XYZ file of C-alpha atoms in Angstrom:
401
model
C 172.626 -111.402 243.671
C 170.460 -113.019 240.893
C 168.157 -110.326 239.423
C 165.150 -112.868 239.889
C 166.074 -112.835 243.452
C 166.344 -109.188 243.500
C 162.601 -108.586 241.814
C 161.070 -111.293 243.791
C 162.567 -109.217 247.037
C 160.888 -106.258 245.700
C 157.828 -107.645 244.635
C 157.658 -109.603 248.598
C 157.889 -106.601 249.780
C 155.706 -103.838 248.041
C 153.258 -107.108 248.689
C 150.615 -106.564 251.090
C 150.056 -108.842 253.902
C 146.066 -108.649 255.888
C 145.522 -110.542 259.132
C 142.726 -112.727 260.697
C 139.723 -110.778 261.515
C 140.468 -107.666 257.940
C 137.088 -107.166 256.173
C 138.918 -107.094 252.562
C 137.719 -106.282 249.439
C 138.219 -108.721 247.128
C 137.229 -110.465 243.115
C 135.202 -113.079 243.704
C 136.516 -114.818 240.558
C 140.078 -116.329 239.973
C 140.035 -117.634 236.046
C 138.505 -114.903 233.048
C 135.927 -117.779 232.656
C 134.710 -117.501 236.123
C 134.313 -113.663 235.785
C 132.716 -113.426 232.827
C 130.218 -116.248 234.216
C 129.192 -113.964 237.055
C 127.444 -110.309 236.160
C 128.814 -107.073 236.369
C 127.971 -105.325 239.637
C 128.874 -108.361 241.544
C 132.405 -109.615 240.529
C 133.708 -108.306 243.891
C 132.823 -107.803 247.138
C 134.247 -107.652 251.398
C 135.553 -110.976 252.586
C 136.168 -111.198 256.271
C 139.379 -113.252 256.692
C 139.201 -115.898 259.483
C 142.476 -117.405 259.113
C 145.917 -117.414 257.329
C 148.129 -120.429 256.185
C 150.972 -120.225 254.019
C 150.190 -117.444 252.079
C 146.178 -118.540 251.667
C 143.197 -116.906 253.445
C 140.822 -118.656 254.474
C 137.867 -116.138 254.599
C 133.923 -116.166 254.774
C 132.347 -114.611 251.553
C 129.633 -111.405 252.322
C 126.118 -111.187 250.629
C 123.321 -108.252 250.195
C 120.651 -111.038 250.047
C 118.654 -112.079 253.087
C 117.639 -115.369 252.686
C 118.067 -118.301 254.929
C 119.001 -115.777 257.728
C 120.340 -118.806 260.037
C 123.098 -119.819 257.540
C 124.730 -115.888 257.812
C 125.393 -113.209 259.908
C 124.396 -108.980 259.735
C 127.325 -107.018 259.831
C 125.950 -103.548 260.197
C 126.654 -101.120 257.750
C 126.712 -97.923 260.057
C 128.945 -99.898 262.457
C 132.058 -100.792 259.274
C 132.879 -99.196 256.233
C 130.011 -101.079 254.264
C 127.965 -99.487 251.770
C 124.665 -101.027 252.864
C 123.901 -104.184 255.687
C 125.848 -107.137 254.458
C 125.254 -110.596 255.379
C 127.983 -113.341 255.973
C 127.793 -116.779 254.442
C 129.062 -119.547 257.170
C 128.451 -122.557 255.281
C 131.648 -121.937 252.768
C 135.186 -120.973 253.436
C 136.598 -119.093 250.128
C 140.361 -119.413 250.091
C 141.898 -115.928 248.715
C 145.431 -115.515 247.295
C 146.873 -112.277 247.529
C 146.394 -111.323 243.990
C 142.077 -111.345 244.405
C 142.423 -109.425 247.161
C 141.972 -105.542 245.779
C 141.935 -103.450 249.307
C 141.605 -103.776 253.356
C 138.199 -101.687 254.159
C 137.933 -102.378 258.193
C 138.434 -104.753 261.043
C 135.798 -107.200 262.508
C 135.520 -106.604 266.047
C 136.028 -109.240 269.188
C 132.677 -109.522 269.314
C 131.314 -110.064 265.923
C 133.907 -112.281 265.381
C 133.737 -114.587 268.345
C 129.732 -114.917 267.225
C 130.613 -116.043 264.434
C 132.868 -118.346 265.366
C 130.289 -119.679 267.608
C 127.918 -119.630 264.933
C 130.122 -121.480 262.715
C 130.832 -124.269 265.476
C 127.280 -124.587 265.942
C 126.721 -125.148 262.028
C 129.892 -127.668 261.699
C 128.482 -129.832 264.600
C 125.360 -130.573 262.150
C 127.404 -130.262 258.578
C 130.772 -131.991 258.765
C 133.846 -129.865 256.950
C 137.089 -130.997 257.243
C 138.484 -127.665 255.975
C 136.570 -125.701 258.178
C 137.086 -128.318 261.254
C 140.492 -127.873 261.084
C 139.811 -123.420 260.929
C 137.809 -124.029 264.394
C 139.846 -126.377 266.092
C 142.634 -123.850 266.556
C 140.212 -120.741 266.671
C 139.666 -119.461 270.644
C 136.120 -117.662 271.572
C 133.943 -116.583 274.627
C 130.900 -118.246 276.000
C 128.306 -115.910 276.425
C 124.526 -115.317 277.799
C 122.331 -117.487 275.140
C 124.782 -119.854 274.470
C 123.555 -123.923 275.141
C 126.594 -126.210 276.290
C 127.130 -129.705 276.838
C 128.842 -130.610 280.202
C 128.516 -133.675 281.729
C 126.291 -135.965 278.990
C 123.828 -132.890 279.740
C 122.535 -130.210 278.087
C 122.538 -126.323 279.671
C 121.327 -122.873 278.915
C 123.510 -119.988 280.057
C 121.340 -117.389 281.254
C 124.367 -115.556 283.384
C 128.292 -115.524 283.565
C 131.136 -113.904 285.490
C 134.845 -114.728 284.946
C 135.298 -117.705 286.106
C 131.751 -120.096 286.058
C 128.644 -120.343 283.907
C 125.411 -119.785 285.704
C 122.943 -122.628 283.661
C 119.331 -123.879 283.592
C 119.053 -127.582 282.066
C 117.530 -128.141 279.158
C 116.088 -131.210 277.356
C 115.862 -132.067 273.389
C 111.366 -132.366 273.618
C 108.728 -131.841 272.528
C 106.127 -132.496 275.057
C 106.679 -129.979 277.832
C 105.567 -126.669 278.846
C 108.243 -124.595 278.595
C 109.025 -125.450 275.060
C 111.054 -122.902 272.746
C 112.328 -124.045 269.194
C 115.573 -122.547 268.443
C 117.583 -122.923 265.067
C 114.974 -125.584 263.864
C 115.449 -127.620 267.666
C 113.064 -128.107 270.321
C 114.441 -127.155 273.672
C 112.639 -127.916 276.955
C 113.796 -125.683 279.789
C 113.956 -126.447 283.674
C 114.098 -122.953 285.343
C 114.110 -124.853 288.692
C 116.896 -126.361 288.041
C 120.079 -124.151 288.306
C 123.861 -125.150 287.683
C 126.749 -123.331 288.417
C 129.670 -125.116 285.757
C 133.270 -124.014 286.368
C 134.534 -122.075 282.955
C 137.551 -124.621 283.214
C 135.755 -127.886 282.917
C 134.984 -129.320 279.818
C 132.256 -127.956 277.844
C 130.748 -127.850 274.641
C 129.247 -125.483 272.437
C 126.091 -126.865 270.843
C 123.370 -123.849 270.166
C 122.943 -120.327 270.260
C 119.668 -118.311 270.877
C 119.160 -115.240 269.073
C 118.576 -111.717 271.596
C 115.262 -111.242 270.720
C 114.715 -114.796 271.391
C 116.868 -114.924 274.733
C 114.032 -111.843 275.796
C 111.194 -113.927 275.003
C 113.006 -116.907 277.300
C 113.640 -114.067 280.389
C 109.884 -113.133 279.922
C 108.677 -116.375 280.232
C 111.088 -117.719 283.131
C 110.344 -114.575 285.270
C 106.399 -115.017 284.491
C 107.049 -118.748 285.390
C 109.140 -117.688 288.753
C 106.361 -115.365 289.885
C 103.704 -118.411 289.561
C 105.782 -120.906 291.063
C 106.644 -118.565 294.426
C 102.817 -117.726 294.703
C 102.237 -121.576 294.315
C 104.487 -122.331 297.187
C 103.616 -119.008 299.429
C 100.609 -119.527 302.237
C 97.142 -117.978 301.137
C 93.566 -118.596 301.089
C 92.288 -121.747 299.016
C 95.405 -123.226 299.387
C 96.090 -126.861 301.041
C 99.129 -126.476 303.817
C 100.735 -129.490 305.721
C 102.494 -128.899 309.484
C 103.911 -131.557 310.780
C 102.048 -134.130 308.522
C 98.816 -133.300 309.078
C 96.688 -130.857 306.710
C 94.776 -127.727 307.038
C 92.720 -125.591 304.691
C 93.592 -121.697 304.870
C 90.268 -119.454 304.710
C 91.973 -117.114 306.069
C 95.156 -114.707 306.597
C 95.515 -111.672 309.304
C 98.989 -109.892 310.313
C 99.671 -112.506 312.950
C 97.678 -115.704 312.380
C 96.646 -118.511 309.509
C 93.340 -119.128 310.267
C 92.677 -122.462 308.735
C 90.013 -125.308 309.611
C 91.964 -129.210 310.027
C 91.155 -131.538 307.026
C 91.770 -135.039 306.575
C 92.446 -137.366 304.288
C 90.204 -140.591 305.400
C 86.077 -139.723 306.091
C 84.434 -139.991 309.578
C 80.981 -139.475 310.425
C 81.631 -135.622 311.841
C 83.410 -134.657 309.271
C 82.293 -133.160 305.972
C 83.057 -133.646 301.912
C 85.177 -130.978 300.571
C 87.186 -130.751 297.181
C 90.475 -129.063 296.492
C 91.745 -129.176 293.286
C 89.534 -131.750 292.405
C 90.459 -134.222 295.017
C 87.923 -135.035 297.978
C 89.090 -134.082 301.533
C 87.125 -134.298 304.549
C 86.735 -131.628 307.809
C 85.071 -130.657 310.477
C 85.278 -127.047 310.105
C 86.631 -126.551 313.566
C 88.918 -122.989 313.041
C 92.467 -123.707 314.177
C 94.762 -120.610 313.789
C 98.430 -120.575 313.366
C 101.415 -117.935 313.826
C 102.255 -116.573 310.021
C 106.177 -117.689 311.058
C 104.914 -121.320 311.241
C 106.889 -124.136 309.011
C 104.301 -124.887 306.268
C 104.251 -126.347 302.952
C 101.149 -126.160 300.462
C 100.045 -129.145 299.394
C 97.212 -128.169 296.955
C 95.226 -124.999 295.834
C 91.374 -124.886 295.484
C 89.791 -123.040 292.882
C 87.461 -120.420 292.934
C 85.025 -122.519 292.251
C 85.874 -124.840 295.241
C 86.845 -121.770 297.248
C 83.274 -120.678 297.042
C 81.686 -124.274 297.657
C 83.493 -124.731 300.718
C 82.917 -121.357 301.937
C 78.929 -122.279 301.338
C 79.016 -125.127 303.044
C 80.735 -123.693 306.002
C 77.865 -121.398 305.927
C 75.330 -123.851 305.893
C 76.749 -126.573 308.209
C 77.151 -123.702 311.000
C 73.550 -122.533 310.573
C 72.017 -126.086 310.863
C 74.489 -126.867 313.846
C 73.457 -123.346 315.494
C 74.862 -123.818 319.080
C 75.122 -127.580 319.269
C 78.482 -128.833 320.808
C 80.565 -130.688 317.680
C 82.207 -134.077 318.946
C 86.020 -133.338 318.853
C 86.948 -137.406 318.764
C 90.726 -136.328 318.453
C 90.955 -134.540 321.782
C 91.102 -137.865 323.621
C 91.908 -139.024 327.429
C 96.573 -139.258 327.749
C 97.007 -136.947 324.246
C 99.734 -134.524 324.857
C 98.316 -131.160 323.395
C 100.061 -128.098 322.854
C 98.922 -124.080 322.582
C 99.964 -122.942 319.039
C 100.356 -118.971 320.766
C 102.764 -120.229 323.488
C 104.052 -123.803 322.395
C 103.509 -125.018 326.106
C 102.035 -128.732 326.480
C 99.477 -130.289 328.157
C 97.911 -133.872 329.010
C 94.266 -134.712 329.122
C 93.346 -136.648 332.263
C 89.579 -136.750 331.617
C 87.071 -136.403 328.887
C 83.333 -136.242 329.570
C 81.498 -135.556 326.804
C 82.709 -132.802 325.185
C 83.870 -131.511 328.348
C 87.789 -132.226 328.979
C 90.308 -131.811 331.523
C 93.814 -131.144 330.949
C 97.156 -130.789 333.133
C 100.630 -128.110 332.331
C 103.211 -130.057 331.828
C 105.284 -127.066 333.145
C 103.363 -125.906 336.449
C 100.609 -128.918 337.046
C 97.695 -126.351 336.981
C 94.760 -128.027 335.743
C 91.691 -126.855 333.049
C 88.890 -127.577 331.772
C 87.243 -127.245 328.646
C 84.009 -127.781 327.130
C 84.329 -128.218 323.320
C 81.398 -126.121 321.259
C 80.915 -124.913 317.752
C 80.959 -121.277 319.257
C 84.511 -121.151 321.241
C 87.511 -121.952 319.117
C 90.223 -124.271 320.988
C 93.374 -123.095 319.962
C 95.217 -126.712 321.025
C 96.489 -128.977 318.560
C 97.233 -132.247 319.548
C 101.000 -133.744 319.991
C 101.480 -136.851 320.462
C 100.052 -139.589 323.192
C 102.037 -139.709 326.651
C 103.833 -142.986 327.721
C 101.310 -145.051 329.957
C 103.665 -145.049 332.895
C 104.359 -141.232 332.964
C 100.407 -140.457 332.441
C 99.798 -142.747 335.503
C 102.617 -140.907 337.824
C 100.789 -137.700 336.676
C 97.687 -138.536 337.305
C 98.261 -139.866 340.775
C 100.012 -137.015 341.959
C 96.891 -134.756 340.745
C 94.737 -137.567 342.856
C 97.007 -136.881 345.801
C 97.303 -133.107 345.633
C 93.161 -132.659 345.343
């Protein structure tokens, strides 16, 4: 064998090989010129090798210095064989030949490494690198909690993952919204209503990455925002509720019942000016109580200011009414009514005054009513009965008396 051979055998393999993910130490110099350019003290330092190809490393450089925190990443000294915190540069990709590289000192872990791979995509998407485009295209990493994908032509934020989906509130590139947080230098606008469930195998795209403190902030403010938007949406006093299309005004909760007085939306002579959130509503203050289990949606909330001014008014309509019978204009002659304790329905034959008669629908028994301020009618009205069927019913009530 030709002694060349025979030494470059020897010298292959005495030669030390590192692998993607070594924290090496390494010169950070390759010519005498560039080493006696840079000062003693700081002619070497750990490289963290990101990839190997034919014999080069491509690696990421590590700094003491602090500055322009976004650009690098902390590895932390009591966590690798470091001698103090040191701080990666992303925005360059050193290539090291084997003869810079002095000693191996420790291994990145999985997860340091796949944030910085992520960190580095995120970086490349706004500063083009061929080199480094080529590093990422074949490098593999984990979405995680934080991370802000594209899917779809639309923008996500991952607040929660298993194995196989991401669990995702949209987000928006704004500036004029409430729930505005600026992350890496971008305005994000976040819809916590609306929640996405995107399958880990479709095709996504890495675009951001928020920062832990900064993904605690976000969970603070969504849960704040949660707990204000069920107490919007939950039945209490002040607040506006619609059953079946018609509106009420809660003053009043117990174990068993909304107590709530009807308002409309159009003014009539017996009814009264209210506001509720600053909008003008009109009632009678006639008290009509529901069951809590009733199908309700609320519509509005009054302030406390409002609260109070209806409240007052209540006060001082009832006292200048005393005991004078209110005209109930509703509760007119073939209106289907129904109790809101027992759900059964009845038809009013006859109205005089404020004084009506009404028929059960299940058992023909007939009532009567007289309508005052004093003696709450716990009827609300259904619907008006066909003219045919009210005239069959009425006849046969003729008949039987």
């Amino acid at each position: 064998m030709n002694i060349l051979k025979i030494i470059a055998n020897i010298f292959k393999k005495n030669k030390k090989t590192y692998h993607k993910k070594d924290i090496v130490w390494a010169k950070r110099y390759s010519s005498d010129i560039e080493e006696e350019s840079i000062p003693l003290g700081h002619r070497e330092g750990p490289y963290i090798i990101i990839n190997k190809k034919r014999g080069k490393y491509y690696t990421l450089s590590c700094t003491g210095t602090t500055t322009n925190i976004f650009n690098k990443y902390m590895l932390d000294k009591d966590k690798y064989s470091l001698n103090k915190d040191s701080y990666v540069y992303l925005n360059k990709v050193p290539i090291l030949s084997n003869d810079r590289i002095i000693r191996k000192i420790d291994i990145l872990d999985n997860s340091d490494m796949n944030r910085i791979i992520k960190r580095l995509i995120v970086l490349n998407n706004k500063y083009k690198n061929k080199e480094l485009s080529k590093i990422l295209k074949k490098s593999k990493f984990y979405y995680d909690i934080g991370d802000i994908i594209k899917y779809d032509n639309k923008t996500f934020y991952v607040y929660d993952l298993d194995e196989y989906n991401l669990y995702t509130h949209q987000v928006y590139y704004s500036i004029k919204s409430k729930h505005i947080f600026i992350i890496n230098g971008t305005s994000y606008a976040f819809n916590f209503e609306n929640t996405k469930v995107i399958s880990l195998k479709k095709r996504i795209k890495l675009i951001d990455i928020v920062k832990v403190d900064s993904q605690k902030f976000i969970n603070i403010y969504k849960n704040r925002f949660l707990r204000e938007l069920k107490e919007k949406h939950s039945i209490g006093k002040g607040k506006l509720i619609s059953i079946d299309n018609d509106h009420y005004y809660v003053y009043n909760i117990t174990e068993k019942y909304i107590h709530t007085y009807r308002v409309y939306l159009n003014k009539d002579k017996s009814n009264h000016k209210i506001k509720i959130s600053n909008k003008v509503y009109y009632t009678n203050f006639m008290p009509t109580k529901f069951s809590v289990e009733v199908s309700a949606k609320v519509v509005d909330i009054a302030s406390l200011k409002e609260r109070t001014k209806i409240q007052n008014k209540k006060k001082y309509i009832k006292g200048k009414l005393s005991n004078k019978a209110i005209i109930l204009s509703e509760y007119k002659r073939q209106m289907i009514i129904i109790n809101q304790d027992t759900l059964d329905k009845y038809v009013i034959t006859n109205r005089l005054g404020n004084t009506i008669t009404y028929v059960s629908l299940t058992d023909n028994k007939v009532y009567e009513h007289t309508l005052k301020n004093s003696i709450e009618f716990n009827y609300k009205i259904y619907e008006t009965m066909d003219n045919i069927e009210f005239y069959n019913i009425t006849k046969r009530i003729e008949k039987r008396d």
